[in-house]
mmCIF file with all atom_site columns, C-alpha atoms in Angstrom:
data_model
loop_
_atom_site.group_PDB
_atom_site.id
_atom_site.type_symbol
_atom_site.label_atom_id
_atom_site.label_alt_id
_atom_site.label_comp_id
_atom_site.label_asym_id
_atom_site.label_entity_id
_atom_site.label_seq_id
_atom_site.pdbx_PDB_ins_code
_atom_site.Cartn_x
_atom_site.Cartn_y
_atom_site.Cartn_z
_atom_site.occupancy
_atom_site.B_iso_or_equiv
_atom_site.pdbx_formal_charge
_atom_site.auth_seq_id
_atom_site.auth_comp_id
_atom_site.auth_asym_id
_atom_site.auth_atom_id
_atom_site.pdbx_PDB_model_num
ATOM 1   C CA . MET A 1 1   ? -8.374  38.028 21.834  1.00 0.00 ? 1   MET A CA 1
ATOM 2   C CA . THR A 1 2   ? -4.948  36.606 20.967  1.00 0.00 ? 2   THR A CA 1
ATOM 3   C CA . LYS A 1 3   ? -3.910  37.402 17.417  1.00 0.00 ? 3   LYS A CA 1
ATOM 4   C CA . LEU A 1 4   ? -2.287  34.036 16.613  1.00 0.00 ? 4   LEU A CA 1
ATOM 5   C CA . ASP A 1 5   ? -2.693  30.436 17.755  1.00 0.00 ? 5   ASP A CA 1
ATOM 6   C CA . ILE A 1 6   ? 0.161   28.119 16.708  1.00 0.00 ? 6   ILE A CA 1
ATOM 7   C CA . ILE A 1 7   ? -1.004  24.501 16.554  1.00 0.00 ? 7   ILE A CA 1
ATOM 8   C CA . ILE A 1 8   ? 1.803   21.957 16.955  1.00 0.00 ? 8   ILE A CA 1
ATOM 9   C CA . PRO A 1 9   ? 0.948   18.236 16.736  1.00 0.00 ? 9   PRO A CA 1
ATOM 10  C CA . VAL A 1 10  ? 3.453   16.193 18.748  1.00 0.00 ? 10  VAL A CA 1
ATOM 11  C CA . TYR A 1 11  ? 4.404   12.570 19.250  1.00 0.00 ? 11  TYR A CA 1
ATOM 12  C CA . ASN A 1 12  ? 7.238   11.732 21.654  1.00 0.00 ? 12  ASN A CA 1
ATOM 13  C CA . GLU A 1 13  ? 9.287   14.797 20.740  1.00 0.00 ? 13  GLU A CA 1
ATOM 14  C CA . ASP A 1 14  ? 12.622  15.214 22.476  1.00 0.00 ? 14  ASP A CA 1
ATOM 15  C CA . GLU A 1 15  ? 14.195  18.398 23.894  1.00 0.00 ? 15  GLU A CA 1
ATOM 16  C CA . ASN A 1 16  ? 13.894  19.926 20.414  1.00 0.00 ? 16  ASN A CA 1
ATOM 17  C CA . ILE A 1 17  ? 10.349  20.967 21.384  1.00 0.00 ? 17  ILE A CA 1
ATOM 18  C CA . ILE A 1 18  ? 11.911  23.418 23.856  1.00 0.00 ? 18  ILE A CA 1
ATOM 19  C CA . LYS A 1 19  ? 14.285  24.646 21.155  1.00 0.00 ? 19  LYS A CA 1
ATOM 20  C CA . LEU A 1 20  ? 11.312  25.273 18.874  1.00 0.00 ? 20  LEU A CA 1
ATOM 21  C CA . LEU A 1 21  ? 9.263   27.063 21.519  1.00 0.00 ? 21  LEU A CA 1
ATOM 22  C CA . LYS A 1 22  ? 12.185  29.342 22.393  1.00 0.00 ? 22  LYS A CA 1
ATOM 23  C CA . LEU A 1 23  ? 12.686  30.187 18.719  1.00 0.00 ? 23  LEU A CA 1
ATOM 24  C CA . LEU A 1 24  ? 9.008   31.080 18.447  1.00 0.00 ? 24  LEU A CA 1
ATOM 25  C CA . ASP A 1 25  ? 9.335   33.289 21.526  1.00 0.00 ? 25  ASP A CA 1
ATOM 26  C CA . ASN A 1 26  ? 12.310  35.074 19.973  1.00 0.00 ? 26  ASN A CA 1
ATOM 27  C CA . GLU A 1 27  ? 11.049  35.441 16.407  1.00 0.00 ? 27  GLU A CA 1
ATOM 28  C CA . VAL A 1 28  ? 7.264   35.916 16.422  1.00 0.00 ? 28  VAL A CA 1
ATOM 29  C CA . THR A 1 29  ? 6.443   39.567 17.067  1.00 0.00 ? 29  THR A CA 1
ATOM 30  C CA . CYS A 1 30  ? 2.653   39.434 17.528  1.00 0.00 ? 30  CYS A CA 1
ATOM 31  C CA . ASP A 1 31  ? 0.903   38.092 20.628  1.00 0.00 ? 31  ASP A CA 1
ATOM 32  C CA . PHE A 1 32  ? 0.401   34.349 20.300  1.00 0.00 ? 32  PHE A CA 1
ATOM 33  C CA . ARG A 1 33  ? -0.363  31.120 22.088  1.00 0.00 ? 33  ARG A CA 1
ATOM 34  C CA . VAL A 1 34  ? 0.984   27.639 21.396  1.00 0.00 ? 34  VAL A CA 1
ATOM 35  C CA . LEU A 1 35  ? -1.471  24.739 21.301  1.00 0.00 ? 35  LEU A CA 1
ATOM 36  C CA . ILE A 1 36  ? 0.397   21.463 21.842  1.00 0.00 ? 36  ILE A CA 1
ATOM 37  C CA . CYS A 1 37  ? -1.835  18.717 20.435  1.00 0.00 ? 37  CYS A CA 1
ATOM 38  C CA . TYR A 1 38  ? -1.112  15.177 21.627  1.00 0.00 ? 38  TYR A CA 1
ATOM 39  C CA . ASP A 1 39  ? -2.740  11.732 21.623  1.00 0.00 ? 39  ASP A CA 1
ATOM 40  C CA . ASN A 1 40  ? -1.777  10.149 24.939  1.00 0.00 ? 40  ASN A CA 1
ATOM 41  C CA . GLU A 1 41  ? -0.857  11.266 28.446  1.00 0.00 ? 41  GLU A CA 1
ATOM 42  C CA . SER A 1 42  ? 2.216   9.034  28.156  1.00 0.00 ? 42  SER A CA 1
ATOM 43  C CA . ASP A 1 43  ? 3.613   11.150 25.309  1.00 0.00 ? 43  ASP A CA 1
ATOM 44  C CA . LYS A 1 44  ? 7.202   11.995 26.263  1.00 0.00 ? 44  LYS A CA 1
ATOM 45  C CA . THR A 1 45  ? 6.811   15.521 24.897  1.00 0.00 ? 45  THR A CA 1
ATOM 46  C CA . LEU A 1 46  ? 4.771   16.467 27.957  1.00 0.00 ? 46  LEU A CA 1
ATOM 47  C CA . ASN A 1 47  ? 7.758   15.837 30.234  1.00 0.00 ? 47  ASN A CA 1
ATOM 48  C CA . TYR A 1 48  ? 9.657   18.660 28.546  1.00 0.00 ? 48  TYR A CA 1
ATOM 49  C CA . LEU A 1 49  ? 6.838   21.156 29.103  1.00 0.00 ? 49  LEU A CA 1
ATOM 50  C CA . LYS A 1 50  ? 6.570   20.918 32.885  1.00 0.00 ? 50  LYS A CA 1
ATOM 51  C CA . ASP A 1 51  ? 8.870   23.834 33.675  1.00 0.00 ? 51  ASP A CA 1
ATOM 52  C CA . PRO A 1 52  ? 6.843   27.044 33.123  1.00 0.00 ? 52  PRO A CA 1
ATOM 53  C CA . ASN A 1 53  ? 9.980   29.172 33.398  1.00 0.00 ? 53  ASN A CA 1
ATOM 54  C CA . LEU A 1 54  ? 11.423  27.833 30.145  1.00 0.00 ? 54  LEU A CA 1
ATOM 55  C CA . ILE A 1 55  ? 8.850   29.453 27.849  1.00 0.00 ? 55  ILE A CA 1
ATOM 56  C CA . LYS A 1 56  ? 7.576   33.030 27.844  1.00 0.00 ? 56  LYS A CA 1
ATOM 57  C CA . ASN A 1 57  ? 4.374   32.608 25.887  1.00 0.00 ? 57  ASN A CA 1
ATOM 58  C CA . LYS A 1 58  ? 1.234   30.770 26.889  1.00 0.00 ? 58  LYS A CA 1
ATOM 59  C CA . ILE A 1 59  ? 1.052   27.043 26.147  1.00 0.00 ? 59  ILE A CA 1
ATOM 60  C CA . LEU A 1 60  ? -2.190  25.091 26.032  1.00 0.00 ? 60  LEU A CA 1
ATOM 61  C CA . LEU A 1 61  ? -2.181  21.290 26.054  1.00 0.00 ? 61  LEU A CA 1
ATOM 62  C CA . ILE A 1 62  ? -4.882  19.916 23.754  1.00 0.00 ? 62  ILE A CA 1
ATOM 63  C CA . LYS A 1 63  ? -5.713  16.232 24.202  1.00 0.00 ? 63  LYS A CA 1
ATOM 64  C CA . ASN A 1 64  ? -6.796  14.499 21.012  1.00 0.00 ? 64  ASN A CA 1
ATOM 65  C CA . PRO A 1 65  ? -9.982  12.534 21.842  1.00 0.00 ? 65  PRO A CA 1
ATOM 66  C CA . LYS A 1 66  ? -9.016  10.041 19.137  1.00 0.00 ? 66  LYS A CA 1
ATOM 67  C CA . GLN A 1 67  ? -5.651  9.126  17.613  1.00 0.00 ? 67  GLN A CA 1
ATOM 68  C CA . GLY A 1 68  ? -3.361  10.404 14.882  1.00 0.00 ? 68  GLY A CA 1
ATOM 69  C CA . PRO A 1 69  ? -1.842  13.728 13.781  1.00 0.00 ? 69  PRO A CA 1
ATOM 70  C CA . ASN A 1 70  ? -4.687  14.743 11.483  1.00 0.00 ? 70  ASN A CA 1
ATOM 71  C CA . LEU A 1 71  ? -7.357  14.541 14.183  1.00 0.00 ? 71  LEU A CA 1
ATOM 72  C CA . ALA A 1 72  ? -5.001  16.137 16.725  1.00 0.00 ? 72  ALA A CA 1
ATOM 73  C CA . ILE A 1 73  ? -4.580  19.130 14.403  1.00 0.00 ? 73  ILE A CA 1
ATOM 74  C CA . ILE A 1 74  ? -8.338  19.402 13.819  1.00 0.00 ? 74  ILE A CA 1
ATOM 75  C CA . GLU A 1 75  ? -8.908  19.303 17.584  1.00 0.00 ? 75  GLU A CA 1
ATOM 76  C CA . GLY A 1 76  ? -6.413  22.148 17.872  1.00 0.00 ? 76  GLY A CA 1
ATOM 77  C CA . ILE A 1 77  ? -8.254  24.141 15.214  1.00 0.00 ? 77  ILE A CA 1
ATOM 78  C CA . LYS A 1 78  ? -11.521 23.611 17.078  1.00 0.00 ? 78  LYS A CA 1
ATOM 79  C CA . SER A 1 79  ? -9.867  24.777 20.305  1.00 0.00 ? 79  SER A CA 1
ATOM 80  C CA . SER A 1 80  ? -8.451  27.959 18.791  1.00 0.00 ? 80  SER A CA 1
ATOM 81  C CA . LYS A 1 81  ? -9.825  31.311 19.957  1.00 0.00 ? 81  LYS A CA 1
ATOM 82  C CA . SER A 1 82  ? -7.504  33.535 17.930  1.00 0.00 ? 82  SER A CA 1
ATOM 83  C CA . LYS A 1 83  ? -7.958  35.675 14.822  1.00 0.00 ? 83  LYS A CA 1
ATOM 84  C CA . ILE A 1 84  ? -5.323  33.700 12.932  1.00 0.00 ? 84  ILE A CA 1
ATOM 85  C CA . ILE A 1 85  ? -4.399  30.007 13.056  1.00 0.00 ? 85  ILE A CA 1
ATOM 86  C CA . LEU A 1 86  ? -1.068  28.445 12.111  1.00 0.00 ? 86  LEU A CA 1
ATOM 87  C CA . VAL A 1 87  ? -0.354  24.722 11.841  1.00 0.00 ? 87  VAL A CA 1
ATOM 88  C CA . TYR A 1 88  ? 3.366   24.158 12.425  1.00 0.00 ? 88  TYR A CA 1
ATOM 89  C CA . MET A 1 89  ? 5.487   21.035 12.720  1.00 0.00 ? 89  MET A CA 1
ATOM 90  C CA . ALA A 1 90  ? 7.491   20.311 15.884  1.00 0.00 ? 90  ALA A CA 1
ATOM 91  C CA . ASP A 1 91  ? 10.715  19.616 13.960  1.00 0.00 ? 91  ASP A CA 1
ATOM 92  C CA . ASP A 1 92  ? 10.633  22.659 11.660  1.00 0.00 ? 92  ASP A CA 1
ATOM 93  C CA . PHE A 1 93  ? 13.324  25.159 12.654  1.00 0.00 ? 93  PHE A CA 1
ATOM 94  C CA . GLU A 1 94  ? 13.760  26.574 9.152   1.00 0.00 ? 94  GLU A CA 1
ATOM 95  C CA . ASN A 1 95  ? 10.521  28.456 8.555   1.00 0.00 ? 95  ASN A CA 1
ATOM 96  C CA . ILE A 1 96  ? 9.959   30.371 11.780  1.00 0.00 ? 96  ILE A CA 1
ATOM 97  C CA . LYS A 1 97  ? 11.099  33.589 10.120  1.00 0.00 ? 97  LYS A CA 1
ATOM 98  C CA . LEU A 1 98  ? 8.195   33.260 7.664   1.00 0.00 ? 98  LEU A CA 1
ATOM 99  C CA . ILE A 1 99  ? 5.554   33.510 10.384  1.00 0.00 ? 99  ILE A CA 1
ATOM 100 C CA . ASN A 1 100 ? 5.529   37.302 10.784  1.00 0.00 ? 100 ASN A CA 1
ATOM 101 C CA . HIS A 1 101 ? 5.283   37.707 7.004   1.00 0.00 ? 101 HIS A CA 1
ATOM 102 C CA . MET A 1 102 ? 2.420   35.207 6.883   1.00 0.00 ? 102 MET A CA 1
ATOM 103 C CA . VAL A 1 103 ? 0.530   37.066 9.616   1.00 0.00 ? 103 VAL A CA 1
ATOM 104 C CA . ASP A 1 104 ? 0.960   40.246 7.594   1.00 0.00 ? 104 ASP A CA 1
ATOM 105 C CA . LEU A 1 105 ? -0.455  38.517 4.495   1.00 0.00 ? 105 LEU A CA 1
ATOM 106 C CA . ILE A 1 106 ? -3.545  37.380 6.423   1.00 0.00 ? 106 ILE A CA 1
ATOM 107 C CA . GLU A 1 107 ? -4.042  40.867 7.825   1.00 0.00 ? 107 GLU A CA 1
ATOM 108 C CA . LYS A 1 108 ? -3.887  42.247 4.267   1.00 0.00 ? 108 LYS A CA 1
ATOM 109 C CA . GLY A 1 109 ? -6.957  40.207 3.347   1.00 0.00 ? 109 GLY A CA 1
ATOM 110 C CA . ASN A 1 110 ? -5.737  36.744 2.384   1.00 0.00 ? 110 ASN A CA 1
ATOM 111 C CA . ASP A 1 111 ? -7.747  33.875 3.828   1.00 0.00 ? 111 ASP A CA 1
ATOM 112 C CA . LEU A 1 112 ? -5.128  31.125 3.505   1.00 0.00 ? 112 LEU A CA 1
ATOM 113 C CA . VAL A 1 113 ? -1.334  31.328 3.227   1.00 0.00 ? 113 VAL A CA 1
ATOM 114 C CA . VAL A 1 114 ? 0.348   28.223 1.800   1.00 0.00 ? 114 VAL A CA 1
ATOM 115 C CA . PRO A 1 115 ? 4.134   27.907 2.222   1.00 0.00 ? 115 PRO A CA 1
ATOM 116 C CA . SER A 1 116 ? 5.308   25.964 -0.806  1.00 0.00 ? 116 SER A CA 1
ATOM 117 C CA . ARG A 1 117 ? 8.305   23.737 -1.449  1.00 0.00 ? 117 ARG A CA 1
ATOM 118 C CA . PHE A 1 118 ? 7.470   23.489 -5.145  1.00 0.00 ? 118 PHE A CA 1
ATOM 119 C CA . ILE A 1 119 ? 7.424   27.074 -6.399  1.00 0.00 ? 119 ILE A CA 1
ATOM 120 C CA . ILE A 1 120 ? 10.407  29.274 -7.287  1.00 0.00 ? 120 ILE A CA 1
ATOM 121 C CA . GLY A 1 121 ? 12.409  29.833 -4.115  1.00 0.00 ? 121 GLY A CA 1
ATOM 122 C CA . GLY A 1 122 ? 10.988  26.786 -2.362  1.00 0.00 ? 122 GLY A CA 1
ATOM 123 C CA . LYS A 1 123 ? 13.129  23.782 -1.388  1.00 0.00 ? 123 LYS A CA 1
ATOM 124 C CA . MET A 1 124 ? 12.750  20.205 -0.169  1.00 0.00 ? 124 MET A CA 1
ATOM 125 C CA . LEU A 1 125 ? 16.052  18.881 1.157   1.00 0.00 ? 125 LEU A CA 1
ATOM 126 C CA . GLY A 1 126 ? 17.258  15.595 2.591   1.00 0.00 ? 126 GLY A CA 1
ATOM 127 C CA . ALA A 1 127 ? 14.025  13.631 2.245   1.00 0.00 ? 127 ALA A CA 1
ATOM 128 C CA . VAL A 1 128 ? 14.002  9.892  1.636   1.00 0.00 ? 128 VAL A CA 1
ATOM 129 C CA . LYS A 1 129 ? 13.610  9.578  -2.133  1.00 0.00 ? 129 LYS A CA 1
ATOM 130 C CA . ILE A 1 130 ? 10.321  7.657  -2.111  1.00 0.00 ? 130 ILE A CA 1
ATOM 131 C CA . LYS A 1 131 ? 8.810   10.130 0.346   1.00 0.00 ? 131 LYS A CA 1
ATOM 132 C CA . GLU A 1 132 ? 9.880   13.065 -1.812  1.00 0.00 ? 132 GLU A CA 1
ATOM 133 C CA . ILE A 1 133 ? 8.489   11.429 -4.947  1.00 0.00 ? 133 ILE A CA 1
ATOM 134 C CA . VAL A 1 134 ? 5.118   10.699 -3.343  1.00 0.00 ? 134 VAL A CA 1
ATOM 135 C CA . THR A 1 135 ? 4.900   14.231 -1.926  1.00 0.00 ? 135 THR A CA 1
ATOM 136 C CA . ARG A 1 136 ? 5.827   15.895 -5.216  1.00 0.00 ? 136 ARG A CA 1
ATOM 137 C CA . VAL A 1 137 ? 3.597   13.689 -7.335  1.00 0.00 ? 137 VAL A CA 1
ATOM 138 C CA . GLY A 1 138 ? 0.660   14.135 -4.954  1.00 0.00 ? 138 GLY A CA 1
ATOM 139 C CA . SER A 1 139 ? 0.938   17.923 -4.965  1.00 0.00 ? 139 SER A CA 1
ATOM 140 C CA . HIS A 1 140 ? 1.379   18.050 -8.751  1.00 0.00 ? 140 HIS A CA 1
ATOM 141 C CA . LEU A 1 141 ? -1.663  15.830 -9.323  1.00 0.00 ? 141 LEU A CA 1
ATOM 142 C CA . VAL A 1 142 ? -3.775  18.157 -7.191  1.00 0.00 ? 142 VAL A CA 1
ATOM 143 C CA . TYR A 1 143 ? -2.500  21.150 -9.164  1.00 0.00 ? 143 TYR A CA 1
ATOM 144 C CA . TYR A 1 144 ? -2.598  19.759 -12.708 1.00 0.00 ? 144 TYR A CA 1
ATOM 145 C CA . LEU A 1 145 ? -5.245  17.030 -12.579 1.00 0.00 ? 145 LEU A CA 1
ATOM 146 C CA . ALA A 1 146 ? -7.667  18.324 -9.959  1.00 0.00 ? 146 ALA A CA 1
ATOM 147 C CA . ARG A 1 147 ? -7.000  21.934 -11.059 1.00 0.00 ? 147 ARG A CA 1
ATOM 148 C CA . ILE A 1 148 ? -6.598  23.320 -7.567  1.00 0.00 ? 148 ILE A CA 1
ATOM 149 C CA . PRO A 1 149 ? -4.351  26.398 -8.076  1.00 0.00 ? 149 PRO A CA 1
ATOM 150 C CA . VAL A 1 150 ? -1.863  25.575 -5.310  1.00 0.00 ? 150 VAL A CA 1
ATOM 151 C CA . LYS A 1 151 ? 1.406   23.766 -6.057  1.00 0.00 ? 151 LYS A CA 1
ATOM 152 C CA . ASP A 1 152 ? 2.037   22.382 -2.564  1.00 0.00 ? 152 ASP A CA 1
ATOM 153 C CA . SER A 1 153 ? -1.293  21.279 -1.127  1.00 0.00 ? 153 SER A CA 1
ATOM 154 C CA . THR A 1 154 ? 0.240   18.366 0.819   1.00 0.00 ? 154 THR A CA 1
ATOM 155 C CA . ASN A 1 155 ? 2.400   20.568 3.074   1.00 0.00 ? 155 ASN A CA 1
ATOM 156 C CA . ALA A 1 156 ? 0.850   20.613 6.575   1.00 0.00 ? 156 ALA A CA 1
ATOM 157 C CA . PHE A 1 157 ? 2.491   23.987 7.307   1.00 0.00 ? 157 PHE A CA 1
ATOM 158 C CA . LYS A 1 158 ? -0.349  26.474 6.683   1.00 0.00 ? 158 LYS A CA 1
ATOM 159 C CA . MET A 1 159 ? -1.805  29.684 8.089   1.00 0.00 ? 159 MET A CA 1
ATOM 160 C CA . PHE A 1 160 ? -5.429  30.768 7.787   1.00 0.00 ? 160 PHE A CA 1
ATOM 161 C CA . SER A 1 161 ? -7.897  33.155 9.333   1.00 0.00 ? 161 SER A CA 1
ATOM 162 C CA . ALA A 1 162 ? -10.404 32.136 11.992  1.00 0.00 ? 162 ALA A CA 1
ATOM 163 C CA . ASN A 1 163 ? -13.098 33.070 9.468   1.00 0.00 ? 163 ASN A CA 1
ATOM 164 C CA . THR A 1 164 ? -11.690 30.467 7.067   1.00 0.00 ? 164 THR A CA 1
ATOM 165 C CA . ALA A 1 165 ? -11.674 27.804 9.796   1.00 0.00 ? 165 ALA A CA 1
ATOM 166 C CA . ASN A 1 166 ? -15.292 28.610 10.642  1.00 0.00 ? 166 ASN A CA 1
ATOM 167 C CA . LYS A 1 167 ? -16.356 28.137 7.012   1.00 0.00 ? 167 LYS A CA 1
ATOM 168 C CA . ILE A 1 168 ? -14.757 24.712 6.595   1.00 0.00 ? 168 ILE A CA 1
ATOM 169 C CA . LYS A 1 169 ? -16.162 21.533 8.084   1.00 0.00 ? 169 LYS A CA 1
ATOM 170 C CA . PHE A 1 170 ? -13.208 19.172 8.330   1.00 0.00 ? 170 PHE A CA 1
ATOM 171 C CA . ASP A 1 171 ? -13.977 15.571 7.383   1.00 0.00 ? 171 ASP A CA 1
ATOM 172 C CA . SER A 1 172 ? -10.438 14.235 6.907   1.00 0.00 ? 172 SER A CA 1
ATOM 173 C CA . THR A 1 173 ? -9.164  11.687 9.406   1.00 0.00 ? 173 THR A CA 1
ATOM 174 C CA . MET A 1 174 ? -5.760  10.231 8.523   1.00 0.00 ? 174 MET A CA 1
ATOM 175 C CA . GLY A 1 175 ? -2.194  11.392 7.984   1.00 0.00 ? 175 GLY A CA 1
ATOM 176 C CA . PHE A 1 176 ? -2.007  15.122 7.347   1.00 0.00 ? 176 PHE A CA 1
ATOM 177 C CA . THR A 1 177 ? -4.850  15.146 4.821   1.00 0.00 ? 177 THR A CA 1
ATOM 178 C CA . PHE A 1 178 ? -6.459  18.132 6.541   1.00 0.00 ? 178 PHE A CA 1
ATOM 179 C CA . SER A 1 179 ? -3.998  20.212 4.491   1.00 0.00 ? 179 SER A CA 1
ATOM 180 C CA . LEU A 1 180 ? -5.317  18.934 1.163   1.00 0.00 ? 180 LEU A CA 1
ATOM 181 C CA . GLU A 1 181 ? -8.896  19.247 2.384   1.00 0.00 ? 181 GLU A CA 1
ATOM 182 C CA . LEU A 1 182 ? -8.264  22.804 3.600   1.00 0.00 ? 182 LEU A CA 1
ATOM 183 C CA . VAL A 1 183 ? -6.813  23.969 0.280   1.00 0.00 ? 183 VAL A CA 1
ATOM 184 C CA . SER A 1 184 ? -9.509  22.234 -1.759  1.00 0.00 ? 184 SER A CA 1
ATOM 185 C CA . LYS A 1 185 ? -12.470 23.516 0.249   1.00 0.00 ? 185 LYS A CA 1
ATOM 186 C CA . ALA A 1 186 ? -11.007 27.026 0.508   1.00 0.00 ? 186 ALA A CA 1
ATOM 187 C CA . HIS A 1 187 ? -10.694 27.070 -3.293  1.00 0.00 ? 187 HIS A CA 1
ATOM 188 C CA . PHE A 1 188 ? -14.283 25.947 -3.842  1.00 0.00 ? 188 PHE A CA 1
ATOM 189 C CA . LEU A 1 189 ? -15.486 28.564 -1.341  1.00 0.00 ? 189 LEU A CA 1
ATOM 190 C CA . LYS A 1 190 ? -13.638 31.146 -3.474  1.00 0.00 ? 190 LYS A CA 1
ATOM 191 C CA . LEU A 1 191 ? -11.483 32.220 -0.551  1.00 0.00 ? 191 LEU A CA 1
ATOM 192 C CA . LYS A 1 192 ? -8.307  34.178 -1.222  1.00 0.00 ? 192 LYS A CA 1
ATOM 193 C CA . ILE A 1 193 ? -5.270  31.873 -1.237  1.00 0.00 ? 193 ILE A CA 1
ATOM 194 C CA . ILE A 1 194 ? -1.660  32.973 -1.584  1.00 0.00 ? 194 ILE A CA 1
ATOM 195 C CA . GLU A 1 195 ? 1.395   30.726 -1.953  1.00 0.00 ? 195 GLU A CA 1
ATOM 196 C CA . ILE A 1 196 ? 4.881   31.697 -0.762  1.00 0.00 ? 196 ILE A CA 1
ATOM 197 C CA . PRO A 1 197 ? 8.216   29.814 -1.011  1.00 0.00 ? 197 PRO A CA 1
ATOM 198 C CA . SER A 1 198 ? 9.376   27.785 1.983   1.00 0.00 ? 198 SER A CA 1
ATOM 199 C CA . THR A 1 199 ? 12.119  25.306 2.833   1.00 0.00 ? 199 THR A CA 1
ATOM 200 C CA . TRP A 1 200 ? 11.527  21.796 4.177   1.00 0.00 ? 200 TRP A CA 1
ATOM 201 C CA . ILE A 1 201 ? 14.511  19.868 5.577   1.00 0.00 ? 201 ILE A CA 1
ATOM 202 C CA . GLU A 1 202 ? 14.453  16.246 6.716   1.00 0.00 ? 202 GLU A CA 1
ATOM 203 C CA . ILE A 1 203 ? 16.266  15.901 10.038  1.00 0.00 ? 203 ILE A CA 1
ATOM 204 C CA . LYS A 1 204 ? 18.903  13.172 9.810   1.00 0.00 ? 204 LYS A CA 1
ATOM 205 C CA . ASN A 1 205 ? 18.737  10.164 12.138  1.00 0.00 ? 205 ASN A CA 1
ATOM 206 C CA . ARG A 1 206 ? 15.213  11.011 13.230  1.00 0.00 ? 206 ARG A CA 1
ATOM 207 C CA . LYS A 1 207 ? 12.487  8.399  12.961  1.00 0.00 ? 207 LYS A CA 1
ATOM 208 C CA . SER A 1 208 ? 9.683   9.736  10.816  1.00 0.00 ? 208 SER A CA 1
ATOM 209 C CA . ASN A 1 209 ? 6.040   9.376  11.856  1.00 0.00 ? 209 ASN A CA 1
ATOM 210 C CA . PHE A 1 210 ? 4.949   9.685  8.220   1.00 0.00 ? 210 PHE A CA 1
ATOM 211 C CA . LYS A 1 211 ? 3.152   6.395  7.462   1.00 0.00 ? 211 LYS A CA 1
ATOM 212 C CA . MET A 1 212 ? 3.218   6.611  3.704   1.00 0.00 ? 212 MET A CA 1
ATOM 213 C CA . LEU A 1 213 ? 1.653   3.334  2.583   1.00 0.00 ? 213 LEU A CA 1
ATOM 214 C CA . LYS A 1 214 ? -1.081  3.520  5.208   1.00 0.00 ? 214 LYS A CA 1
ATOM 215 C CA . TRP A 1 215 ? -2.021  7.113  4.389   1.00 0.00 ? 215 TRP A CA 1
ATOM 216 C CA . ILE A 1 216 ? -1.810  7.156  0.569   1.00 0.00 ? 216 ILE A CA 1
ATOM 217 C CA . PRO A 1 217 ? -5.441  5.971  0.047   1.00 0.00 ? 217 PRO A CA 1
ATOM 218 C CA . TYR A 1 218 ? -6.688  8.911  2.121   1.00 0.00 ? 218 TYR A CA 1
ATOM 219 C CA . TYR A 1 219 ? -4.690  11.379 0.046   1.00 0.00 ? 219 TYR A CA 1
ATOM 220 C CA . ILE A 1 220 ? -6.114  9.753  -3.101  1.00 0.00 ? 220 ILE A CA 1
ATOM 221 C CA . TYR A 1 221 ? -9.615  10.275 -1.690  1.00 0.00 ? 221 TYR A CA 1
ATOM 222 C CA . TRP A 1 222 ? -9.080  14.047 -1.417  1.00 0.00 ? 222 TRP A CA 1
ATOM 223 C CA . LEU A 1 223 ? -7.480  14.139 -4.854  1.00 0.00 ? 223 LEU A CA 1
ATOM 224 C CA . LEU A 1 224 ? -10.580 12.475 -6.315  1.00 0.00 ? 224 LEU A CA 1
ATOM 225 C CA . TYR A 1 225 ? -12.832 14.746 -4.256  1.00 0.00 ? 225 TYR A CA 1
ATOM 226 C CA . SER A 1 226 ? -11.135 17.805 -5.747  1.00 0.00 ? 226 SER A CA 1
ATOM 227 C CA . MET A 1 227 ? -11.245 16.390 -9.275  1.00 0.00 ? 227 MET A CA 1
ATOM 228 C CA . PHE A 1 228 ? -14.944 15.562 -9.239  1.00 0.00 ? 228 PHE A CA 1
ATOM 229 C CA . LYS A 1 229 ? -15.861 18.782 -7.466  1.00 0.00 ? 229 LYS A CA 1
ATOM 230 C CA . ASN A 1 230 ? -14.051 20.786 -10.126 1.00 0.00 ? 230 ASN A CA 1
ATOM 231 C CA . TYR A 1 231 ? -15.396 18.828 -13.074 1.00 0.00 ? 231 TYR A CA 1
ATOM 232 C CA . LEU A 1 232 ? -18.964 19.039 -11.781 1.00 0.00 ? 232 LEU A CA 1
ATOM 233 C CA . LYS A 1 233 ? -18.895 22.833 -11.357 1.00 0.00 ? 233 LYS A CA 1
#
C-alpha cells in the first residue's frame, strides 16, 4: 500500500502543474501517488500530463462525476487507497516542504493535520482584500463562535489518515467546504487534530476560481452546523 495519496483538484491549470509535480518528486521523501481530480475531459491541465517521462511518481486521473472543486476533492478521497491523504492546491509552491513533517505528525498518532495561516508563524500574503477578510472572518467565527478548536478551518490544504476519512461521511457540495466539514466532524468524533503554521501566497495575474459570493451560504451552513452541534452536546 502506498503511504501517501496527494489529491490535487485542477481546473485549466497551465504548465505550473508540471512545476508542482516536479517539486513534489524532489521534496516528498515517502512513497506517494498524485490523484489529479478534474471535472471535464476538455480541461487543459490534462494536456500537460500526457508525457509520462516528465514525472517520476505515479499519477492517477480522477474524473469528477459531477462538477466543482469540492466534489472533485471528495471523489479523490473516495478513490484513495493510501494510509495517509493530503489535499493540496495546484498553485501552492510554498508549502511543499511541510509535507514530510505532516506525514511524520500523522505517523505519530495525529488524525488530522491542519496547516494554518492564522496562528503564530502562519502568513497570508497578496490576497485580494475582500477575499482575505472573508477567509479570516470565516475561520475566526468557526473558532470563537462555533468553538471548534482550529484557527484556520477554511484552508483546503489538509492531511489526514485513511482511518479519519473512513469515519467521516462527507455531505458538503460547494466551494471548498469539505475542509470546514472535515475539521468540524473530526472534532465531534474526538479525533486528534494538530495545527501547524503555513504560508499562503496569492499568485499575481492569475484568475482565481474562488467564487466567493456563490459559496458563502454553504460556508455559513457548516458554521451553523458546528455551532448547533456544539451547543447541543
